[in-house]
mmCIF file of C-alpha atoms and ligand atoms in Angstrom:
data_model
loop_
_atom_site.group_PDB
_atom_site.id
_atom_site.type_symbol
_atom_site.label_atom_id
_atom_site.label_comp_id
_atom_site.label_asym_id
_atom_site.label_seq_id
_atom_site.Cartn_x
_atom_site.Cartn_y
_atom_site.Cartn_z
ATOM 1 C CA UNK A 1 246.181 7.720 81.138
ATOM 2 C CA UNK A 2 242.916 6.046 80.885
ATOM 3 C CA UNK A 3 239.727 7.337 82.173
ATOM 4 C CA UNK A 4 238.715 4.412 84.693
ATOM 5 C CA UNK A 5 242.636 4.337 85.667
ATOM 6 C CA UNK A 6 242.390 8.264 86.585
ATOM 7 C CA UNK A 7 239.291 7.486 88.563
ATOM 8 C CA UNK A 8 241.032 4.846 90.982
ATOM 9 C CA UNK A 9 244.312 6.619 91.323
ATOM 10 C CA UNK A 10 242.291 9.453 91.766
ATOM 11 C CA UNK A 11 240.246 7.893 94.478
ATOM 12 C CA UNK A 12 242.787 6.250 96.369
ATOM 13 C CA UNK A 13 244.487 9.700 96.547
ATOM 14 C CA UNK A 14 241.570 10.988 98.100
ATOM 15 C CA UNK A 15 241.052 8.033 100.437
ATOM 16 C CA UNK A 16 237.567 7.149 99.544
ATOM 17 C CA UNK A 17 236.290 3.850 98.344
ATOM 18 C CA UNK A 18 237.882 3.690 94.269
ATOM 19 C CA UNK A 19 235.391 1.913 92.842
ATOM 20 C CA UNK A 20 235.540 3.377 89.672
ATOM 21 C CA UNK A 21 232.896 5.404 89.619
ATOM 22 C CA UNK A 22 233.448 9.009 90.017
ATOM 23 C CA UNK A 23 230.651 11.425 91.882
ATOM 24 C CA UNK A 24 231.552 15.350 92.189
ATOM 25 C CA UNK A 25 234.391 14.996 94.450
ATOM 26 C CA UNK A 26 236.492 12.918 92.043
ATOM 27 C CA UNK A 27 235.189 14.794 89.370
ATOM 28 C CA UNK A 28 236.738 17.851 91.044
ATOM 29 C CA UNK A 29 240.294 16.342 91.205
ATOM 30 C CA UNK A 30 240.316 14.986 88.010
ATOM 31 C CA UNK A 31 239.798 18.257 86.706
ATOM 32 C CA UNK A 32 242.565 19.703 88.908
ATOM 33 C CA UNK A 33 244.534 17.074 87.264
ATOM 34 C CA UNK A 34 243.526 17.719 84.031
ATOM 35 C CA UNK A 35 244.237 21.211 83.583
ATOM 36 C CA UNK A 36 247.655 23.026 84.026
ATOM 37 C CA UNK A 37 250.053 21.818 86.898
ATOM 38 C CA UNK A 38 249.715 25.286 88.539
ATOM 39 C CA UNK A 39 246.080 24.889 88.400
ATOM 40 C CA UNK A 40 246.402 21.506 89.520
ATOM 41 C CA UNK A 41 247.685 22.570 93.026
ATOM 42 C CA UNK A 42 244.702 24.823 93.548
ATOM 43 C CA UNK A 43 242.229 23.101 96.164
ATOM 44 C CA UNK A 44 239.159 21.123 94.755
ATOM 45 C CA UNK A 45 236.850 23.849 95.415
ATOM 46 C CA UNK A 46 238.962 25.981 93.087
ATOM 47 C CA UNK A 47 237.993 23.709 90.083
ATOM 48 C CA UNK A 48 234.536 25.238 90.792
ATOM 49 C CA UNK A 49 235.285 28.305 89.895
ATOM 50 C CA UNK A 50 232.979 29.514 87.649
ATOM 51 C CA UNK A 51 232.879 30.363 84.182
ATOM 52 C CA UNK A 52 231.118 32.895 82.195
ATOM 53 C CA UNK A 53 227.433 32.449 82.262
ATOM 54 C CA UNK A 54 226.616 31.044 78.475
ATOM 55 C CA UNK A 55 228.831 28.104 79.121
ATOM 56 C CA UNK A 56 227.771 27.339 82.514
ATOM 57 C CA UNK A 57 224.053 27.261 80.622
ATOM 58 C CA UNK A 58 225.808 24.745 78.226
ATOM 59 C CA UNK A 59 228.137 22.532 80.424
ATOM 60 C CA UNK A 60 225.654 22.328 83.125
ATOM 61 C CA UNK A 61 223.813 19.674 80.047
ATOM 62 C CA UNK A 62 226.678 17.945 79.915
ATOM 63 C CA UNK A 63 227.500 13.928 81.207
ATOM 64 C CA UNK A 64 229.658 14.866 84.593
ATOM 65 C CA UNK A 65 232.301 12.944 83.056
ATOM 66 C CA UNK A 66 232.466 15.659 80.364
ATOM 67 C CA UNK A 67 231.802 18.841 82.698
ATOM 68 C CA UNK A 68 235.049 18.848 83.469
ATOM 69 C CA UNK A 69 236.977 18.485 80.190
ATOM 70 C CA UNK A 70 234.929 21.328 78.903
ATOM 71 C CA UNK A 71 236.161 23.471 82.147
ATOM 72 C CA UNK A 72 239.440 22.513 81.619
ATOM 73 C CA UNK A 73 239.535 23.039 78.275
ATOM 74 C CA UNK A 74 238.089 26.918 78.550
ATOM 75 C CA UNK A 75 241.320 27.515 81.656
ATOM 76 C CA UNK A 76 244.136 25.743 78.681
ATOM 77 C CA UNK A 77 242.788 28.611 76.396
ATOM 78 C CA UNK A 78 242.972 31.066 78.577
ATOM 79 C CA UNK A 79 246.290 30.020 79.774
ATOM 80 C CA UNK A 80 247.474 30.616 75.942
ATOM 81 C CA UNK A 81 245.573 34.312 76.118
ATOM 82 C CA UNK A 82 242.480 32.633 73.879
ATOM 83 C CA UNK A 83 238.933 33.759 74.994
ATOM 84 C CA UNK A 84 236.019 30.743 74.325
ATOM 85 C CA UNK A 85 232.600 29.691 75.099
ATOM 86 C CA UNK A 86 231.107 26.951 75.393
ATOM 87 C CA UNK A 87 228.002 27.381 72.573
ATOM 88 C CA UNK A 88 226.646 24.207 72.547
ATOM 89 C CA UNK A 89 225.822 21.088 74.829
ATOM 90 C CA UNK A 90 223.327 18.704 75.217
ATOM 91 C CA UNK A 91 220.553 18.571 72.535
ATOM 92 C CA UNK A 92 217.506 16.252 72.868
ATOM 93 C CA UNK A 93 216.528 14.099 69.395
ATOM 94 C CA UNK A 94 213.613 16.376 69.033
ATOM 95 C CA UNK A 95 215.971 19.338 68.719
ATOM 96 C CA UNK A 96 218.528 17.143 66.986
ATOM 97 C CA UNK A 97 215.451 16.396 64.803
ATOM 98 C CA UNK A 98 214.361 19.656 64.222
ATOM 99 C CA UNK A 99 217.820 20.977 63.334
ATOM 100 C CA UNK A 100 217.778 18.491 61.384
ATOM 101 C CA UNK A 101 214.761 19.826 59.201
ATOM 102 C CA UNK A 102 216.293 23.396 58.580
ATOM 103 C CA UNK A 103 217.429 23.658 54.783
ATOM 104 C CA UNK A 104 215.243 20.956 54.437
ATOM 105 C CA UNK A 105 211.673 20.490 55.296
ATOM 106 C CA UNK A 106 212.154 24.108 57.017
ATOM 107 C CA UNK A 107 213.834 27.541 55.921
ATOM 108 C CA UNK A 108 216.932 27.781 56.308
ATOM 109 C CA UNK A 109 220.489 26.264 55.619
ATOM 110 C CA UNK A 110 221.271 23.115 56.040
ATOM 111 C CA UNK A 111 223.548 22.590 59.217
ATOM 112 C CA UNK A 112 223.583 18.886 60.199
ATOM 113 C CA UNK A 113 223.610 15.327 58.445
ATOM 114 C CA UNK A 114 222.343 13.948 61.775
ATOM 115 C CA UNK A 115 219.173 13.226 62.591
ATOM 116 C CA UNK A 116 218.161 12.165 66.444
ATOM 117 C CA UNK A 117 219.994 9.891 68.002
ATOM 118 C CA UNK A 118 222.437 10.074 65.150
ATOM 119 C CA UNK A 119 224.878 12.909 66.824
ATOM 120 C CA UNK A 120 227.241 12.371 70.122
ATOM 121 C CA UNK A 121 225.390 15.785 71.011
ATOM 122 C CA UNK A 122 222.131 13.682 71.435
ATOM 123 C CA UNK A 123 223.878 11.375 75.008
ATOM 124 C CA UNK A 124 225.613 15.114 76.263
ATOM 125 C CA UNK A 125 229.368 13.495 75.582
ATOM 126 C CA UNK A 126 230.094 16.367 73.255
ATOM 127 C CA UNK A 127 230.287 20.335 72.945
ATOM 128 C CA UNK A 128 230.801 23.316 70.242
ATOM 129 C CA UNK A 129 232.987 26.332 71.439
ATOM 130 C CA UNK A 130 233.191 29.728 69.724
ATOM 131 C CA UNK A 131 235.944 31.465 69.798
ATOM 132 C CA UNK A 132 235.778 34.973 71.189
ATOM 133 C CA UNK A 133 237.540 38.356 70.483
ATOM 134 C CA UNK A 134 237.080 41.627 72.187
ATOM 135 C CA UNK A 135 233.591 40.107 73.429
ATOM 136 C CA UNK A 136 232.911 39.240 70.086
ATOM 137 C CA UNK A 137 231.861 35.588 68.656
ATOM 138 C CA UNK A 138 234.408 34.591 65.437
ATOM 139 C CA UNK A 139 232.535 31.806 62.936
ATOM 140 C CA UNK A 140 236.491 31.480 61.522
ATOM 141 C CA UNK A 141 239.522 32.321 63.517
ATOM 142 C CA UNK A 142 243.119 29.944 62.880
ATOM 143 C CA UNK A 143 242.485 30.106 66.801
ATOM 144 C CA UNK A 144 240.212 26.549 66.363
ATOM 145 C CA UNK A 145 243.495 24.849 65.422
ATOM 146 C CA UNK A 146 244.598 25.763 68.477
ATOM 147 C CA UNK A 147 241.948 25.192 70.819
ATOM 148 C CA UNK A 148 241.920 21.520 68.588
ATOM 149 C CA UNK A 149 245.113 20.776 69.827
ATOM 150 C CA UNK A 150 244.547 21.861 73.096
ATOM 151 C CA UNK A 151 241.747 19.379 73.493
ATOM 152 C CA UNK A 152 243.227 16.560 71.913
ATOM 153 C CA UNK A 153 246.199 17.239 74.645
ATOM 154 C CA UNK A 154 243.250 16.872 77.296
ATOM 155 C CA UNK A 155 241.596 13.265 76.061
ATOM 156 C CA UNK A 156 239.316 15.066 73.644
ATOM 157 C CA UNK A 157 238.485 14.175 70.460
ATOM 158 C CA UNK A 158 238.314 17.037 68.095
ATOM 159 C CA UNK A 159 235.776 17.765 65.082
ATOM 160 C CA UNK A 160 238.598 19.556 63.061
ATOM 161 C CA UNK A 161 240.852 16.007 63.083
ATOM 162 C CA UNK A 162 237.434 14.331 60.897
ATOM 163 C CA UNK A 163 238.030 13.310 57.692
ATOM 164 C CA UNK A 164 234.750 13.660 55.666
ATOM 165 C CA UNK A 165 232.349 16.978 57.862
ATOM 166 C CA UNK A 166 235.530 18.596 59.302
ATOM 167 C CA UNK A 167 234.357 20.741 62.651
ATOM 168 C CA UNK A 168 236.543 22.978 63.764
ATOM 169 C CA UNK A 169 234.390 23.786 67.232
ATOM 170 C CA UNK A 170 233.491 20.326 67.790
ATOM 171 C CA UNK A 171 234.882 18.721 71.018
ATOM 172 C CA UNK A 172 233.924 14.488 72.663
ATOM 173 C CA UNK A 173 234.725 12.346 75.039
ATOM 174 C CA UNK A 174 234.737 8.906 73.419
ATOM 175 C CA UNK A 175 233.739 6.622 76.710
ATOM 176 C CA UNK A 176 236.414 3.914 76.933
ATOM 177 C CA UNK A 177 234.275 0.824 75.731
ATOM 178 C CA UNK A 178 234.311 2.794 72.046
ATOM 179 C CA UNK A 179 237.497 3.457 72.103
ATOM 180 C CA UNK A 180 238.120 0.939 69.342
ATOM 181 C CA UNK A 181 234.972 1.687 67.647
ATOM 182 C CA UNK A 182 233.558 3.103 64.525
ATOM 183 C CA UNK A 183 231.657 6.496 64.577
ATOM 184 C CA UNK A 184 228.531 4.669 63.407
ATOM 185 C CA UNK A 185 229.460 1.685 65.737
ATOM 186 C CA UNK A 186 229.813 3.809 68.801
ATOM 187 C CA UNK A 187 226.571 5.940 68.320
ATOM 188 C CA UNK A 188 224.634 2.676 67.818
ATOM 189 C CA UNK A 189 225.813 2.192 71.044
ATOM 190 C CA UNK A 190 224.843 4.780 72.878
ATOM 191 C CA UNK A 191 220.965 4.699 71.127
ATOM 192 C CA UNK A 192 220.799 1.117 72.824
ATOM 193 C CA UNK A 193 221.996 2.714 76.421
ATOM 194 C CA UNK A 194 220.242 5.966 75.678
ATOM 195 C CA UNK A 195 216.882 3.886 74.649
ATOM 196 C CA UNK A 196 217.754 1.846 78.558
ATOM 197 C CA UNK A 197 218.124 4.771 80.604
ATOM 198 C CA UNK A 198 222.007 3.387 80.976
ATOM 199 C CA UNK A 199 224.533 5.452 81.966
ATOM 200 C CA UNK A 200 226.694 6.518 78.735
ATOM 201 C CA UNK A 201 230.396 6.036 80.334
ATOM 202 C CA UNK A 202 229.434 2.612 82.926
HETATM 203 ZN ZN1 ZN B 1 229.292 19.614 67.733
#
């Protein structure tokens, strides 16, 4: 189902005005809808529930719209006895920038092509998770695959489905005006709306 359908079906459910865009209430069922059916009959206060503390840190950077995919996505895992964190939110272009340097103009590996404005990390539509075992983080586990499919199930798009940089802990939400749209062609995109103060998902 599409996003801006979920929102009015959503909303009429609830009986307020659906007019197709979602504040923390809708956000709230959605989620209930989104995650397991047994979840799904919890009350909306239930899809509060928090999560461990690191990726509260990170999801509370997050575009709403994507709060609760990344919730969701940490319950499916669990469901399937798989511990992970949300690592990774939000990062300005000045720390895209700077992450940018390392391995180049500073020490260090090199860890991204992307410079500001050039990653979907930059407009807070996606996350990294790490996968977690006996409390401790795991660079490599075949436990990504899952978690991949997992979030593909939910409406993400997964890092470890790319064809050139795979990314096994990469998780976005691709807003539904890119949904036919390059990579390039989408982050272009959301520079122009990012550069207008517009909201990344209207
Ligand atoms: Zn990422």
């Amino acid at each position: 189902m599409r996003l801006t359908d979920m929102i009015s079906e959503v909303q009429s459910t609830l009986g307020i005005a659906h007019d197709g865009k979602a504040g923390p209430e809708t956000w709230n069922a959605i989620y209930n809808r989104i995650v397991s059916p047994k979840t799904a009959s919890l009350s909306a206060s239930a899809a509060l529930l928090p999560v461990d503390a690191r990726s509260e840190k990170c999801i509370a950077t997050l575009h709403s719209a994507v709060q609760p995919y990344a919730r969701a996505l940490i319950e499916r895992a669990r469901s399937v006895g798989i511990t992970i964190k949300i690592i990774s939110g939000l990062r300005t272009y000045d720390e895209q920038n700077a992450l940018f340097a390392q391995g180049r103009t500073l020490p260090g590996a090199i860890v991204t092509n992307a410079k500001g404005g050039q990653s979907n990390h930059n407009f807070g539509i996606a996350f990294d998770i790490g996968i977690f075992e006996g409390g401790q983080y795991r660079g490599e586990s075949p436990k990504y695959k899952v978690v991949g499919a997992l979030g593909v199930e939910l409406g993400l798009e997964w890092g470890g489905n790319w064809k050139t940089i795979r990314d096994e802990p990469h998780f976005q939400l691709r807003p539904e005006w890119a949904l036919a749209m390059a990579e390039k062609q989408m982050l272009a995109a959301l520079r122009t709306r990012h550069d207008a103060g517009a909201d990344f998902f209207a």
